[in-house]
Amino acid sequence: MKKNKIKNLIIICLIVTCTACNGDITREIRHDGFTYNGDFICQDFYPKDKNDDSYKKIKFLADNNIIDNEGSVYEITLSKLYSDDSNCKKINTNFLVKSILDGNIAKGTDNKLYYLKALNNSPSYTEILPNDDKYTTYSLLLSPEDIIKVISGKDGIYYVLKSDGNVYKYVIGKTAENTPEVILSIELFLDKNNYGGEILNFNYVENSSKTFVKTKDKYYKLYKVNKKKCEKYDDVECKYKIKKDKSLTENYDKIFAYNGDNLITSYKKKFTSSE
């Protein structure tokens, strides 16, 4: 009897301690520029108990979708719930996702291109055909086997994460009027050697803290290095630098999914960027 009481007391202490730790992490995330946005309910992505290793892992978190490590597609709602009281629902598509562009366009493991959300009068999850006016661009960016993720920039610029762990800057355009689009240039943009190892995920928004880099054990974000002065004085230009994010790095294992805008924790809380 005494042993059972001690065991129960230990369990209660662990639960209280864990809850307190999660509260501390939530405060740190909020202090880091995020707004707490309630619980995230999606059972497929969380273990049923400490011995469960059958749950799904998240590969991509897009605006309206989660892509798991197998390439299956889930729709998500972060503002309300679906009728089953969940924030996600699995979509029965006829393809598995291999790589994505802006969270809207996907390349399947069948090497075909698909809309992840309705665009150009085409429904979600349908194949993109050559008559789409952006088909050539999508194909140039996503056709190579080593492409993982692409983010659009301005004026034909795209930022491309490859399987070598680097991010490259692509410029796509025409060499002459009435000619097909081609890749005009490729240059190294984010070098993995500057981040202590292979880049696993990233987002790039010019001059925004929504820009981030994720490696196997660290997060980096874009910061204003002269924040106080440039926000105070009209004639002081803000200067930016990517540096290690202390909060996200220290709580790396608690960051379940992150895309620059939205963040989901392993203890089922969701946050949005305050910027």
Coordinates of C-alpha atoms in Angstrom, one line a residue:
M1 CA 0.0 0.0 0.0
K2 CA 2.8 2.4 1.0
K3 CA 4.7 1.7 -2.2
N4 CA 1.5 2.4 -4.3
K5 CA 1.1 5.8 -2.5
I6 CA 4.7 6.7 -3.2
K7 CA 4.3 5.6 -6.9
N8 CA 1.1 7.7 -7.3
L9 CA 2.8 10.7 -5.7
I10 CA 5.7 10.4 -8.1
I11 CA 3.3 10.3 -11.1
I12 CA 1.4 13.3 -9.8
C13 CA 4.7 15.3 -9.3
L14 CA 5.8 14.4 -12.8
I15 CA 2.5 15.6 -14.3
V16 CA 2.6 18.8 -12.4
T17 CA 6.2 19.4 -13.3
C18 CA 5.5 18.7 -17.0
T19 CA 2.6 21.0 -17.0
A20 CA 4.7 23.8 -15.4
C21 CA 7.4 23.2 -18.0
N22 CA 5.0 23.5 -20.8
G23 CA 3.7 26.7 -19.3
D24 CA 7.2 28.1 -19.3
I25 CA 7.8 27.1 -22.9
T26 CA 4.5 28.8 -23.9
R27 CA 5.7 32.0 -22.2
E28 CA 9.0 31.8 -24.0
I29 CA 7.4 31.3 -27.4
R30 CA 5.0 34.2 -26.8
H31 CA 8.0 36.4 -25.7
D32 CA 9.7 35.4 -29.0
G33 CA 7.0 37.1 -31.1
F34 CA 4.1 34.6 -31.3
T35 CA 0.5 34.8 -30.2
Y36 CA -1.0 31.9 -28.4
N37 CA -4.0 30.6 -30.4
G38 CA -5.4 27.7 -28.4
D39 CA -5.2 23.9 -28.6
F40 CA -4.2 21.9 -31.7
I41 CA -6.3 18.7 -31.9
C42 CA -5.1 16.1 -34.5
Q43 CA -4.7 12.7 -33.0
D44 CA -2.9 11.2 -36.0
F45 CA 0.2 13.3 -35.2
Y46 CA 0.5 12.6 -31.5
P47 CA 1.4 9.3 -29.7
K48 CA -1.4 7.6 -27.7
D49 CA 1.1 6.9 -24.9
K50 CA 4.8 7.0 -24.2
N51 CA 5.3 3.6 -26.0
D52 CA 3.4 4.5 -29.2
D53 CA 5.7 5.1 -32.2
S54 CA 3.1 4.6 -34.9
Y55 CA 1.9 8.2 -35.0
K56 CA 2.5 10.3 -38.2
K57 CA 5.3 12.8 -38.5
I58 CA 4.9 16.2 -40.1
K59 CA 7.0 16.9 -43.2
F60 CA 5.4 20.2 -44.4
L61 CA 3.1 22.7 -42.6
A62 CA 1.4 24.8 -45.2
D63 CA -1.3 27.5 -44.8
N64 CA -4.2 25.1 -45.3
N65 CA -2.5 21.7 -45.2
I66 CA -0.2 19.3 -43.4
I67 CA 1.9 16.9 -45.4
D68 CA 3.1 13.9 -43.4
N69 CA 6.4 12.0 -44.0
E70 CA 4.7 9.5 -46.3
G71 CA 3.3 12.3 -48.5
S72 CA -0.3 12.0 -47.4
V73 CA -2.3 15.3 -47.3
Y74 CA -4.4 16.6 -44.4
E75 CA -6.5 19.8 -44.4
I76 CA -6.2 21.9 -41.3
T77 CA -8.2 24.6 -39.7
L78 CA -6.4 26.7 -37.1
S79 CA -9.3 29.1 -36.3
K80 CA -12.2 26.6 -35.7
L81 CA -12.8 22.9 -35.5
Y82 CA -14.1 20.3 -37.9
S83 CA -17.3 18.5 -37.0
D84 CA -15.3 15.7 -35.4
D85 CA -13.9 18.3 -32.9
S86 CA -10.5 18.1 -34.6
N87 CA -8.3 20.6 -36.3
C88 CA -7.4 18.3 -39.2
K89 CA -8.8 15.8 -41.6
K90 CA -7.1 13.4 -43.9
I91 CA -7.8 13.9 -47.7
N92 CA -8.1 10.9 -49.9
T93 CA -5.9 12.0 -52.9
N94 CA -4.7 9.9 -55.7
F95 CA -1.1 11.1 -55.2
L96 CA 1.5 11.4 -52.4
V97 CA 3.4 14.7 -52.1
K98 CA 7.2 14.7 -52.7
S99 CA 7.9 18.5 -52.8
I100 CA 6.0 21.7 -52.5
L101 CA 6.0 25.3 -53.9
D102 CA 4.6 28.0 -51.6
G103 CA 2.2 25.5 -49.9
N104 CA -0.1 25.7 -53.0
I105 CA 1.6 23.5 -55.6
A106 CA 2.9 20.0 -55.1
K107 CA 4.9 17.5 -57.0
G108 CA 3.7 13.9 -56.4
T109 CA 5.8 10.8 -56.1
D110 CA 4.3 10.0 -59.6
N111 CA 6.3 13.1 -60.9
K112 CA 3.0 14.9 -61.8
L113 CA 2.2 18.4 -60.5
Y114 CA -0.9 19.1 -58.4
Y115 CA -2.8 22.0 -56.9
L116 CA -3.0 21.8 -53.1
K117 CA -5.7 24.5 -53.1
A118 CA -8.0 25.7 -55.8
L119 CA -6.2 28.0 -58.3
N120 CA -7.0 29.3 -61.8
N121 CA -10.5 27.8 -61.7
S122 CA -9.1 24.4 -60.9
P123 CA -10.2 22.4 -57.8
S124 CA -7.9 21.4 -55.0
Y125 CA -5.9 18.2 -55.5
T126 CA -6.3 18.1 -59.2
E127 CA -3.4 17.6 -61.7
I128 CA -1.9 20.7 -63.2
L129 CA -1.9 20.4 -67.0
P130 CA 0.4 22.1 -69.5
N131 CA -2.3 24.6 -70.5
D132 CA -1.9 26.3 -67.1
D133 CA 0.0 29.6 -67.7
K134 CA 2.4 28.8 -64.8
Y135 CA 3.0 25.2 -65.8
T136 CA 6.5 25.8 -67.3
T137 CA 7.6 27.7 -64.1
Y138 CA 6.2 25.0 -61.8
S139 CA 7.9 22.3 -63.9
L140 CA 11.3 24.1 -64.0
L141 CA 11.3 24.4 -60.2
L142 CA 9.8 21.0 -59.1
S143 CA 10.8 18.5 -61.8
P144 CA 14.4 17.8 -60.6
E145 CA 14.6 14.9 -58.1
D146 CA 16.6 16.8 -55.6
I147 CA 14.1 19.6 -54.9
I148 CA 12.4 19.6 -51.5
K149 CA 10.7 23.0 -51.0
V150 CA 10.4 26.2 -53.0
I151 CA 9.4 29.8 -51.8
S152 CA 8.4 32.5 -54.3
G153 CA 10.2 35.8 -54.2
K154 CA 9.7 38.9 -56.4
D155 CA 10.2 39.4 -60.1
G156 CA 10.9 35.8 -61.1
I157 CA 13.0 35.0 -58.1
Y158 CA 12.5 31.7 -56.2
Y159 CA 14.3 30.2 -53.2
V160 CA 14.9 26.5 -53.4
L161 CA 15.8 24.0 -50.7
K162 CA 17.6 21.0 -52.2
S163 CA 18.4 17.6 -50.8
D164 CA 22.1 18.6 -50.3
G165 CA 20.9 20.8 -47.4
N166 CA 21.5 24.2 -49.1
V167 CA 19.0 26.9 -50.3
Y168 CA 19.6 28.3 -53.7
K169 CA 18.3 31.5 -55.4
Y170 CA 16.8 30.8 -58.8
V171 CA 15.9 33.5 -61.4
I172 CA 13.4 32.4 -64.0
G173 CA 12.4 34.4 -67.0
K174 CA 12.5 34.7 -70.8
T175 CA 15.6 35.3 -72.9
A176 CA 13.5 36.9 -75.6
E177 CA 9.8 37.8 -76.3
N178 CA 7.6 34.9 -77.2
T179 CA 10.1 32.3 -76.0
P180 CA 9.5 29.8 -73.2
E181 CA 10.7 30.6 -69.7
V182 CA 14.0 29.2 -68.6
I183 CA 16.2 29.2 -65.6
L184 CA 18.4 32.3 -66.1
S185 CA 20.7 31.8 -63.0
I186 CA 21.2 29.7 -59.9
E187 CA 23.3 30.9 -57.0
L188 CA 23.9 29.7 -53.4
F189 CA 21.6 31.7 -51.1
L190 CA 21.7 29.9 -47.7
D191 CA 24.9 27.9 -47.2
K192 CA 24.5 25.0 -44.8
N193 CA 28.0 25.6 -43.6
N194 CA 26.9 28.9 -42.0
Y195 CA 24.3 27.1 -39.9
G196 CA 26.3 24.2 -38.5
G197 CA 24.9 21.6 -40.8
E198 CA 22.2 20.6 -43.3
I199 CA 19.2 22.9 -43.7
L200 CA 16.0 20.7 -43.2
N201 CA 13.4 23.5 -43.6
F202 CA 13.2 27.2 -44.2
N203 CA 11.0 30.1 -45.0
Y204 CA 12.0 33.4 -46.7
V205 CA 10.1 36.6 -46.5
E206 CA 12.3 39.7 -47.1
N207 CA 12.9 41.8 -44.0
S208 CA 10.6 39.8 -41.9
S209 CA 10.9 37.6 -38.7
K210 CA 8.9 35.0 -40.6
T211 CA 12.1 34.1 -42.3
F212 CA 13.7 31.1 -40.6
V213 CA 16.1 28.3 -41.0
K214 CA 15.8 24.9 -39.3
T215 CA 18.7 22.4 -39.0
K216 CA 18.8 19.1 -37.1
D217 CA 19.2 20.9 -33.7
K218 CA 18.8 24.6 -34.2
Y219 CA 16.4 27.3 -35.4
Y220 CA 17.6 30.6 -36.9
K221 CA 15.4 33.7 -37.5
L222 CA 15.8 37.1 -39.2
Y223 CA 16.1 39.9 -36.7
K224 CA 16.4 43.7 -36.8
V225 CA 20.0 44.3 -35.5
N226 CA 19.2 48.0 -34.8
K227 CA 15.6 47.5 -33.7
K228 CA 15.4 50.3 -31.1
K229 CA 16.9 53.0 -33.3
C230 CA 15.2 52.1 -36.6
E231 CA 11.8 51.9 -35.0
K232 CA 12.3 55.1 -33.2
Y233 CA 13.9 57.3 -35.9
D234 CA 12.4 57.8 -39.3
D235 CA 15.8 58.4 -41.0
V236 CA 17.4 55.2 -39.7
E237 CA 17.1 52.3 -42.0
C238 CA 16.4 48.9 -40.3
K239 CA 19.2 46.4 -40.8
Y240 CA 18.6 42.6 -40.7
K241 CA 20.6 39.5 -39.9
I242 CA 19.8 35.8 -39.5
K243 CA 20.9 34.6 -36.1
K244 CA 20.2 31.6 -33.8
D245 CA 16.8 31.8 -32.1
K246 CA 17.4 31.1 -28.5
S247 CA 13.8 30.2 -27.5
L248 CA 13.0 27.9 -30.4
T249 CA 16.5 26.2 -30.2
E250 CA 16.3 25.6 -26.5
N251 CA 12.8 24.1 -27.0
Y252 CA 13.6 22.4 -30.3
D253 CA 12.0 19.1 -29.4
K254 CA 8.8 20.8 -28.4
I255 CA 8.4 22.5 -31.8
F256 CA 6.2 20.0 -33.6
A257 CA 5.7 22.0 -36.8
Y258 CA 6.6 25.5 -37.9
N259 CA 6.3 27.4 -41.2
G260 CA 7.1 31.0 -40.3
D261 CA 3.5 32.0 -39.8
N262 CA 2.2 29.2 -37.6
L263 CA 3.8 27.1 -34.9
I264 CA 2.5 23.9 -33.3
T265 CA 4.0 22.3 -30.2
S266 CA 4.4 18.7 -29.1
Y267 CA 2.1 19.5 -26.2
K268 CA -0.8 20.3 -28.6
K269 CA -0.7 24.2 -28.5
K270 CA -0.8 26.4 -31.6
F271 CA 0.7 29.9 -32.1
T272 CA 0.7 32.5 -34.9
S273 CA 3.4 35.0 -35.7
S274 CA 2.7 38.4 -34.2
E275 CA 4.3 40.2 -37.1

